[in-house]
GROMACS .gro file of C-alpha atoms in nm:
model
  363
    1MET     CA    1   0.000   0.000   0.000
    2ILE     CA    2   0.132   0.346  -0.098
    3ARG     CA    3   0.073   0.592   0.186
    4CYS     CA    4   0.009   0.946   0.061
    5LEU     CA    5   0.002   1.283   0.239
    6VAL     CA    6  -0.209   1.550   0.064
    7VAL     CA    7  -0.098   1.913   0.109
    8ASP     CA    8  -0.307   2.208  -0.010
    9ASP     CA    9  -0.447   2.519   0.157
   10SER     CA   10  -0.790   2.457   0.000
   11ARG     CA   11  -1.004   2.211   0.191
   12ALA     CA   12  -1.221   2.167  -0.119
   13PHE     CA   13  -0.924   2.074  -0.338
   14ARG     CA   14  -0.788   1.835  -0.075
   15ALA     CA   15  -1.123   1.659  -0.100
   16VAL     CA   16  -1.089   1.648  -0.480
   17LEU     CA   17  -0.743   1.493  -0.445
   18ARG     CA   18  -0.878   1.237  -0.201
   19ARG     CA   19  -1.142   1.135  -0.456
   20ILE     CA   20  -0.884   1.121  -0.735
   21LEU     CA   21  -0.649   0.901  -0.531
   22ALA     CA   22  -0.933   0.680  -0.410
   23CYS     CA   23  -0.948   0.555  -0.772
   24ALA     CA   24  -0.581   0.454  -0.765
   25PRO     CA   25  -0.544   0.089  -0.656
   26GLY     CA   26  -0.302   0.045  -0.370
   27VAL     CA   27  -0.298   0.413  -0.268
   28GLU     CA   28  -0.414   0.531   0.076
   29VAL     CA   29  -0.435   0.895   0.188
   30VAL     CA   30  -0.298   0.888   0.543
   31GLY     CA   31  -0.313   1.259   0.621
   32GLU     CA   32  -0.382   1.615   0.507
   33ALA     CA   33  -0.197   1.942   0.563
   34SER     CA   34  -0.318   2.295   0.490
   35ASP     CA   35   0.021   2.469   0.471
   36GLY     CA   36   0.390   2.393   0.433
   37ARG     CA   37   0.470   2.406   0.803
   38GLU     CA   38   0.206   2.145   0.884
   39ALA     CA   39   0.327   1.937   0.587
   40VAL     CA   40   0.685   1.921   0.718
   41SER     CA   41   0.560   1.820   1.062
   42LEU     CA   42   0.329   1.548   0.926
   43VAL     CA   43   0.598   1.405   0.697
   44ARG     CA   44   0.818   1.357   1.004
   45ALA     CA   45   0.533   1.209   1.208
   46LEU     CA   46   0.358   0.991   0.947
   47ARG     CA   47   0.650   0.897   0.721
   48PRO     CA   48   0.432   0.877   0.408
   49ASP     CA   49   0.557   0.713   0.089
   50VAL     CA   50   0.467   1.015  -0.123
   51VAL     CA   51   0.343   1.372  -0.079
   52THR     CA   52   0.126   1.578  -0.313
   53MET     CA   53   0.228   1.941  -0.256
   54ASP     CA   54   0.065   2.272  -0.348
   55VAL     CA   55   0.297   2.573  -0.385
   56ARG     CA   56   0.115   2.892  -0.287
   57MET     CA   57   0.020   2.841   0.079
   58PRO     CA   58   0.023   3.049   0.400
   59ASN     CA   59   0.285   3.024   0.676
   60LEU     CA   60   0.531   2.823   0.465
   61ASP     CA   61   0.500   2.785   0.090
   62GLY     CA   62   0.535   2.455  -0.092
   63LEU     CA   63   0.886   2.517  -0.225
   64GLU     CA   64   1.031   2.591   0.117
   65ALA     CA   65   0.840   2.294   0.260
   66LEU     CA   66   0.986   2.078  -0.016
   67ALA     CA   67   1.337   2.197   0.068
   68GLN     CA   68   1.287   2.126   0.439
   69ILE     CA   69   1.142   1.780   0.369
   70MET     CA   70   1.439   1.689   0.152
   71ARG     CA   71   1.680   1.802   0.424
   72SER     CA   72   1.513   1.639   0.723
   73ALA     CA   73   1.295   1.349   0.603
   74PRO     CA   74   1.352   1.287   0.231
   75THR     CA   75   1.026   1.175   0.072
   76PRO     CA   76   0.905   1.166  -0.290
   77VAL     CA   77   0.702   1.482  -0.360
   78VAL     CA   78   0.463   1.537  -0.651
   79VAL     CA   79   0.393   1.910  -0.686
   80VAL     CA   80   0.030   1.975  -0.787
   81SER     CA   81  -0.004   2.346  -0.854
   82GLY     CA   82  -0.242   2.586  -1.022
   83GLU     CA   83   0.066   2.756  -1.170
   84ALA     CA   84   0.180   2.445  -1.358
   85GLY     CA   85   0.046   2.384  -1.707
   86GLY     CA   86  -0.153   2.606  -1.938
   87PRO     CA   87  -0.061   2.937  -2.100
   88GLY     CA   88  -0.005   3.109  -1.765
   89GLN     CA   89   0.224   2.844  -1.621
   90ASN     CA   90   0.514   2.961  -1.408
   91LEU     CA   91   0.806   2.769  -1.556
   92ASN     CA   92   1.059   2.911  -1.312
   93LEU     CA   93   0.848   2.777  -1.027
   94SER     CA   94   0.816   2.438  -1.193
   95PHE     CA   95   1.187   2.396  -1.259
   96ARG     CA   96   1.276   2.529  -0.914
   97ALA     CA   97   1.057   2.255  -0.765
   98LEU     CA   98   1.229   1.992  -0.978
   99GLN     CA   99   1.570   2.126  -0.875
  100LEU     CA  100   1.473   2.101  -0.508
  101GLY     CA  101   1.390   1.734  -0.556
  102ALA     CA  102   1.025   1.711  -0.664
  103ILE     CA  103   0.953   1.391  -0.853
  104GLU     CA  104   0.702   1.559  -1.086
  105VAL     CA  105   0.521   1.892  -1.134
  106LEU     CA  106   0.159   1.864  -1.247
  107PRO     CA  107  -0.127   2.113  -1.296
  108LYS     CA  108  -0.425   2.116  -1.066
  109PRO     CA  109  -0.724   1.955  -1.239
  110ARG     CA  110  -1.023   2.174  -1.310
  111ASP     CA  111  -1.358   2.097  -1.155
  112PRO     CA  112  -1.480   1.737  -1.191
  113GLY     CA  113  -1.681   1.695  -1.507
  114THR     CA  114  -1.498   1.968  -1.700
  115PRO     CA  115  -1.300   1.885  -2.016
  116GLY     CA  116  -0.956   1.750  -1.935
  117PHE     CA  117  -1.033   1.670  -1.572
  118GLU     CA  118  -1.000   1.296  -1.602
  119ARG     CA  119  -0.678   1.319  -1.804
  120GLN     CA  120  -0.520   1.546  -1.540
  121ALA     CA  121  -0.654   1.331  -1.258
  122GLU     CA  122  -0.502   1.020  -1.416
  123ALA     CA  123  -0.166   1.196  -1.448
  124ILE     CA  124  -0.172   1.252  -1.070
  125ARG     CA  125  -0.267   0.890  -1.004
  126GLN     CA  126   0.010   0.766  -1.232
  127ALA     CA  127   0.271   0.986  -1.064
  128VAL     CA  128   0.171   0.870  -0.718
  129ARG     CA  129   0.149   0.503  -0.821
  130ALA     CA  130   0.488   0.523  -0.985
  131VAL     CA  131   0.643   0.575  -0.642
  132ALA     CA  132   0.580   0.205  -0.574
  133GLY     CA  133   0.832   0.118  -0.846
  134LEU     CA  134   1.093   0.381  -0.768
  135VAL     CA  135   1.436   0.291  -0.642
  136LEU     CA  136   1.505   0.604  -0.439
  137VAL     CA  137   1.849   0.592  -0.293
  138GLY     CA  138   1.978   0.658   0.056
  139ARG     CA  139   1.889   1.007   0.168
  140ARG     CA  140   1.692   1.077  -0.151
  141ARG     CA  141   1.867   1.412  -0.134
  142PRO     CA  142   1.789   1.681  -0.391
  143LEU     CA  143   2.049   1.734  -0.659
  144PRO     CA  144   2.296   2.015  -0.597
  145ALA     CA  145   2.222   2.354  -0.747
  146PRO     CA  146   2.419   2.433  -1.062
  147ALA     CA  147   2.774   2.525  -0.967
  148PRO     CA  148   3.004   2.781  -1.125
  149ALA     CA  149   3.256   2.661  -1.378
  150ALA     CA  150   3.506   2.420  -1.223
  151PRO     CA  151   3.880   2.459  -1.279
  152ASN     CA  152   4.034   2.238  -1.541
  153GLY     CA  153   4.172   1.910  -1.415
  154PRO     CA  154   4.166   1.538  -1.475
  155ALA     CA  155   3.824   1.392  -1.537
  156PRO     CA  156   3.730   1.153  -1.258
  157ARG     CA  157   3.588   0.814  -1.337
  158ARG     CA  158   3.421   0.563  -1.109
  159GLY     CA  159   3.575   0.223  -1.106
  160PRO     CA  160   3.350  -0.069  -1.005
  161ARG     CA  161   3.214  -0.116  -1.358
  162GLU     CA  162   3.537  -0.062  -1.545
  163PRO     CA  163   3.841   0.017  -1.328
  164GLY     CA  164   4.116   0.251  -1.437
  165GLY     CA  165   4.215   0.616  -1.450
  166PRO     CA  166   4.042   0.908  -1.615
  167PRO     CA  167   3.904   0.863  -1.969
  168PRO     CA  168   4.129   0.945  -2.264
  169THR     CA  169   4.089   1.297  -2.400
  170GLY     CA  170   3.955   1.398  -2.738
  171VAL     CA  171   3.786   1.070  -2.817
  172VAL     CA  172   3.428   1.175  -2.901
  173ASP     CA  173   3.257   1.400  -3.154
  174ALA     CA  174   2.915   1.406  -2.986
  175VAL     CA  175   2.762   1.349  -2.643
  176ALA     CA  176   2.408   1.208  -2.608
  177ILE     CA  177   2.215   1.221  -2.280
  178ALA     CA  178   1.884   1.059  -2.181
  179ALA     CA  179   1.693   1.157  -1.867
  180SER     CA  180   1.351   1.139  -1.708
  181THR     CA  181   1.237   1.204  -1.350
  182GLY     CA  182   1.504   1.410  -1.176
  183GLY     CA  183   1.665   1.488  -1.511
  184PRO     CA  184   1.616   1.866  -1.537
  185ALA     CA  185   1.810   1.935  -1.218
  186ALA     CA  186   2.080   1.686  -1.317
  187LEU     CA  187   2.111   1.850  -1.658
  188ALA     CA  188   2.150   2.191  -1.498
  189THR     CA  189   2.423   2.059  -1.270
  190ILE     CA  190   2.605   1.903  -1.566
  191LEU     CA  191   2.574   2.192  -1.812
  192ALA     CA  192   2.653   2.478  -1.573
  193PRO     CA  193   3.032   2.420  -1.546
  194LEU     CA  194   3.092   2.330  -1.912
  195PRO     CA  195   3.304   2.580  -2.107
  196GLY     CA  196   3.146   2.801  -2.371
  197ASP     CA  197   3.388   2.663  -2.630
  198LEU     CA  198   3.304   2.295  -2.574
  199ALA     CA  199   3.425   2.120  -2.889
  200VAL     CA  200   3.124   1.890  -2.938
  201PRO     CA  201   2.743   1.911  -2.959
  202VAL     CA  202   2.529   1.768  -2.680
  203LEU     CA  203   2.201   1.596  -2.774
  204VAL     CA  204   1.945   1.552  -2.496
  205THR     CA  205   1.627   1.349  -2.470
  206GLN     CA  206   1.440   1.447  -2.153
  207HIS     CA  207   1.102   1.297  -2.071
  208ILE     CA  208   0.893   1.596  -1.967
  209ALA     CA  209   0.530   1.703  -1.967
  210PRO     CA  210   0.406   1.844  -2.300
  211GLY     CA  211   0.459   2.218  -2.323
  212PHE     CA  212   0.752   2.223  -2.082
  213GLU     CA  213   1.033   2.165  -2.331
  214GLY     CA  214   1.056   2.530  -2.438
  215GLY     CA  215   1.073   2.641  -2.079
  216LEU     CA  216   1.336   2.377  -2.007
  217ALA     CA  217   1.551   2.515  -2.290
  218ARG     CA  218   1.523   2.869  -2.155
  219TRP     CA  219   1.591   2.759  -1.798
  220LEU     CA  220   1.897   2.554  -1.890
  221GLY     CA  221   2.018   2.833  -2.117
  222GLY     CA  222   2.024   3.059  -1.814
  223VAL     CA  223   2.265   2.837  -1.617
  224THR     CA  224   2.520   2.745  -1.886
  225ARG     CA  225   2.755   2.916  -2.129
  226LEU     CA  226   2.649   2.674  -2.401
  227ASP     CA  227   2.377   2.756  -2.655
  228VAL     CA  228   2.064   2.561  -2.553
  229LYS     CA  229   1.785   2.519  -2.806
  230LEU     CA  230   1.501   2.297  -2.917
  231ALA     CA  231   1.634   2.082  -3.200
  232GLU     CA  232   1.521   2.162  -3.556
  233ASP     CA  233   1.519   1.887  -3.816
  234GLY     CA  234   1.806   1.912  -4.061
  235GLU     CA  235   2.010   2.178  -3.884
  236PRO     CA  236   2.387   2.117  -3.864
  237LEU     CA  237   2.522   1.985  -3.536
  238ALA     CA  238   2.742   2.259  -3.396
  239PRO     CA  239   2.992   2.244  -3.110
  240ALA     CA  240   2.907   2.412  -2.779
  241THR     CA  241   2.535   2.363  -2.851
  242VAL     CA  242   2.278   2.163  -2.656
  243TYR     CA  243   1.995   2.021  -2.869
  244LEU     CA  244   1.680   1.926  -2.677
  245ALA     CA  245   1.429   1.680  -2.817
  246LYS     CA  246   1.086   1.822  -2.897
  247ASP     CA  247   0.774   1.677  -2.744
  248GLY     CA  248   0.641   1.387  -2.948
  249ARG     CA  249   0.943   1.354  -3.180
  250HIS     CA  250   1.249   1.132  -3.157
  251LEU     CA  251   1.586   1.309  -3.160
  252GLY     CA  252   1.881   1.167  -3.354
  253ALA     CA  253   2.169   1.250  -3.585
  254ALA     CA  254   2.260   1.174  -3.946
  255ARG     CA  255   2.532   1.322  -4.168
  256ARG     CA  256   2.630   1.551  -3.881
  257ARG     CA  257   2.283   1.705  -3.877
  258VAL     CA  258   1.986   1.686  -3.643
  259ARG     CA  259   1.727   1.430  -3.739
  260LEU     CA  260   1.381   1.444  -3.585
  261SER     CA  261   1.157   1.145  -3.638
  262ASP     CA  262   0.790   1.056  -3.606
  263GLU     CA  263   0.867   0.685  -3.588
  264PRO     CA  264   0.658   0.487  -3.336
  265PRO     CA  265   0.737   0.525  -2.965
  266VAL     CA  266   1.007   0.298  -2.826
  267HIS     CA  267   0.870   0.112  -2.524
  268GLY     CA  268   0.609   0.386  -2.492
  269PHE     CA  269   0.844   0.684  -2.528
  270ARG     CA  270   0.872   0.942  -2.803
  271PRO     CA  271   1.121   1.103  -2.770
  272SER     CA  272   1.316   0.798  -2.658
  273GLY     CA  273   1.663   0.771  -2.512
  274THR     CA  274   1.714   0.439  -2.687
  275HIS     CA  275   1.634   0.598  -3.025
  276LEU     CA  276   1.883   0.878  -2.955
  277PHE     CA  277   2.164   0.644  -2.851
  278ALA     CA  278   2.105   0.408  -3.143
  279SER     CA  279   2.123   0.705  -3.380
  280VAL     CA  280   2.451   0.844  -3.244
  281ALA     CA  281   2.599   0.494  -3.242
  282ARG     CA  282   2.527   0.467  -3.616
  283GLU     CA  283   2.646   0.820  -3.689
  284PHE     CA  284   2.956   0.851  -3.470
  285GLY     CA  285   3.050   0.492  -3.382
  286ALA     CA  286   3.344   0.482  -3.142
  287ARG     CA  287   3.348   0.863  -3.132
  288ALA     CA  288   3.013   0.883  -2.950
  289ALA     CA  289   2.943   0.916  -2.580
  290GLY     CA  290   2.614   0.819  -2.417
  291ILE     CA  291   2.505   0.900  -2.063
  292VAL     CA  292   2.187   0.790  -1.884
  293LEU     CA  293   2.061   1.014  -1.603
  294SER     CA  294   1.801   0.983  -1.328
  295GLY     CA  295   1.463   0.847  -1.428
  296MET     CA  296   1.197   0.580  -1.388
  297GLY     CA  297   1.193   0.271  -1.602
  298SER     CA  298   1.451   0.144  -1.848
  299ASP     CA  299   1.451   0.384  -2.144
  300GLY     CA  300   1.794   0.429  -2.297
  301ALA     CA  301   1.956   0.101  -2.192
  302GLU     CA  302   1.906  -0.082  -2.524
  303GLY     CA  303   2.038   0.210  -2.728
  304LEU     CA  304   2.326   0.271  -2.491
  305ALA     CA  305   2.435  -0.090  -2.543
  306LEU     CA  306   2.474  -0.009  -2.913
  307VAL     CA  307   2.701   0.287  -2.829
  308ARG     CA  308   2.917   0.061  -2.616
  309ALA     CA  309   2.923  -0.211  -2.883
  310ALA     CA  310   3.044   0.049  -3.132
  311GLY     CA  311   3.335   0.136  -2.902
  312GLY     CA  312   3.188   0.456  -2.764
  313TYR     CA  313   3.201   0.583  -2.407
  314THR     CA  314   2.898   0.493  -2.192
  315ALA     CA  315   2.803   0.593  -1.839
  316ALA     CA  316   2.509   0.626  -1.603
  317GLN     CA  317   2.439   0.856  -1.311
  318SER     CA  318   2.525   0.705  -0.976
  319ALA     CA  319   2.276   0.568  -0.729
  320ALA     CA  320   2.395   0.819  -0.470
  321THR     CA  321   2.308   1.122  -0.685
  322SER     CA  322   2.000   1.000  -0.877
  323VAL     CA  323   1.659   1.121  -0.765
  324VAL     CA  324   1.524   0.800  -0.918
  325PHE     CA  325   1.775   0.519  -0.975
  326GLY     CA  326   1.569   0.338  -1.236
  327MET     CA  327   1.704   0.411  -1.585
  328PRO     CA  328   2.066   0.429  -1.460
  329ARG     CA  329   2.032   0.101  -1.268
  330VAL     CA  330   1.906  -0.086  -1.575
  331ALA     CA  331   2.183   0.065  -1.790
  332LEU     CA  332   2.448  -0.040  -1.539
  333GLU     CA  333   2.314  -0.385  -1.454
  334SER     CA  334   2.264  -0.473  -1.822
  335GLY     CA  335   2.623  -0.377  -1.899
  336ALA     CA  336   2.519  -0.100  -2.139
  337ALA     CA  337   2.681   0.163  -1.914
  338ALA     CA  338   3.049   0.097  -1.848
  339HIS     CA  339   3.087   0.371  -1.585
  340GLU     CA  340   2.885   0.490  -1.285
  341LEU     CA  341   2.940   0.862  -1.223
  342ASP     CA  342   2.821   1.105  -0.958
  343VAL     CA  343   2.637   1.389  -1.128
  344GLU     CA  344   2.907   1.634  -1.018
  345GLU     CA  345   3.171   1.425  -1.199
  346ILE     CA  346   2.998   1.422  -1.536
  347PRO     CA  347   3.097   1.774  -1.656
  348ARG     CA  348   3.469   1.701  -1.623
  349VAL     CA  349   3.425   1.368  -1.800
  350ILE     CA  350   3.247   1.542  -2.089
  351GLU     CA  351   3.524   1.806  -2.110
  352ALA     CA  352   3.795   1.540  -2.120
  353LEU     CA  353   3.614   1.334  -2.381
  354ALA     CA  354   3.550   1.640  -2.599
  355ALA     CA  355   3.898   1.795  -2.577
  356GLY     CA  356   4.049   1.805  -2.924
  357ALA     CA  357   3.736   1.665  -3.087
  358GLY     CA  358   3.775   1.600  -3.456
  359GLY     CA  359   4.117   1.437  -3.422
  360GLU     CA  360   4.200   1.072  -3.420
  361GLY     CA  361   4.120   0.865  -3.115
  362GLY     CA  362   3.920   0.580  -2.973
  363ALA     CA  363   3.740   0.480  -2.657
   0.00000   0.00000   0.00000
């Protein structure tokens, strides 16, 4: 049984959430809180499996409550806010919540019976149910805020999967990254320290709610010296540029250009990490790097195996720094990912792999 704490300053909406969750098999609402202060106290007392959290509340708002929960009693939090979704959505608020450790940010459903209510209600049920399958590690601590550029130095590499020193330099011409739950904050942490003259393009497939990808590009663009943009089909792949997959289209590469595809979803995902990795394996072979970040499920592992088979560099985010150690765990346990890296290590690894790109080398 998944034990859920419902937090919202509206008694009427708490009742709506109770009714929504009553339709989710295996979910039990064990308590309600009307503000952030009460939420923090009840999380400590009740130890729920998941919290649904409003943002705008008296006494202590949802973001500060989220931060306190992650510090003192780490618990999966699904933010359900009137400011998420729709034309008036507050993207800064949404991405701040994700950075603080929220599992998901979803819009508040409209009144029961209105168009779209059931779809939004089901999204909440799915997010809460998904907690039952999460592998949340240790403290479940939020990812660190993006750091300033780090000084140059050897790129660290974790050893239990493939022991040795730092990776060779200048061995890749492109870096591909796949992420899901917990990914936006991880991406910010990775991209922030990278130099503005990074010698390779970075292609990113991030599972995210429809309509959020443009905001994600703007948010990430504000924390990195790289150019961050939504990928356009056919445009040349340029160094020092981050290409984000568009909602509903696979991202890949061919003839050193972006290729967007409407091919069927891969294991339910479009865009898919596996599609991205398979594409860069075909295009760049041993001069490709693939990295799987935090997320639920197994997307990316099959494609990452193709990168490794082609001689490319493969890695997955560590258990200790993943919000959800699902996708990385599958990539590591299947052997698709050769290296397990803390999220703070990944920028230096990317720099080392990209140094001198375009020359001869191998992984």
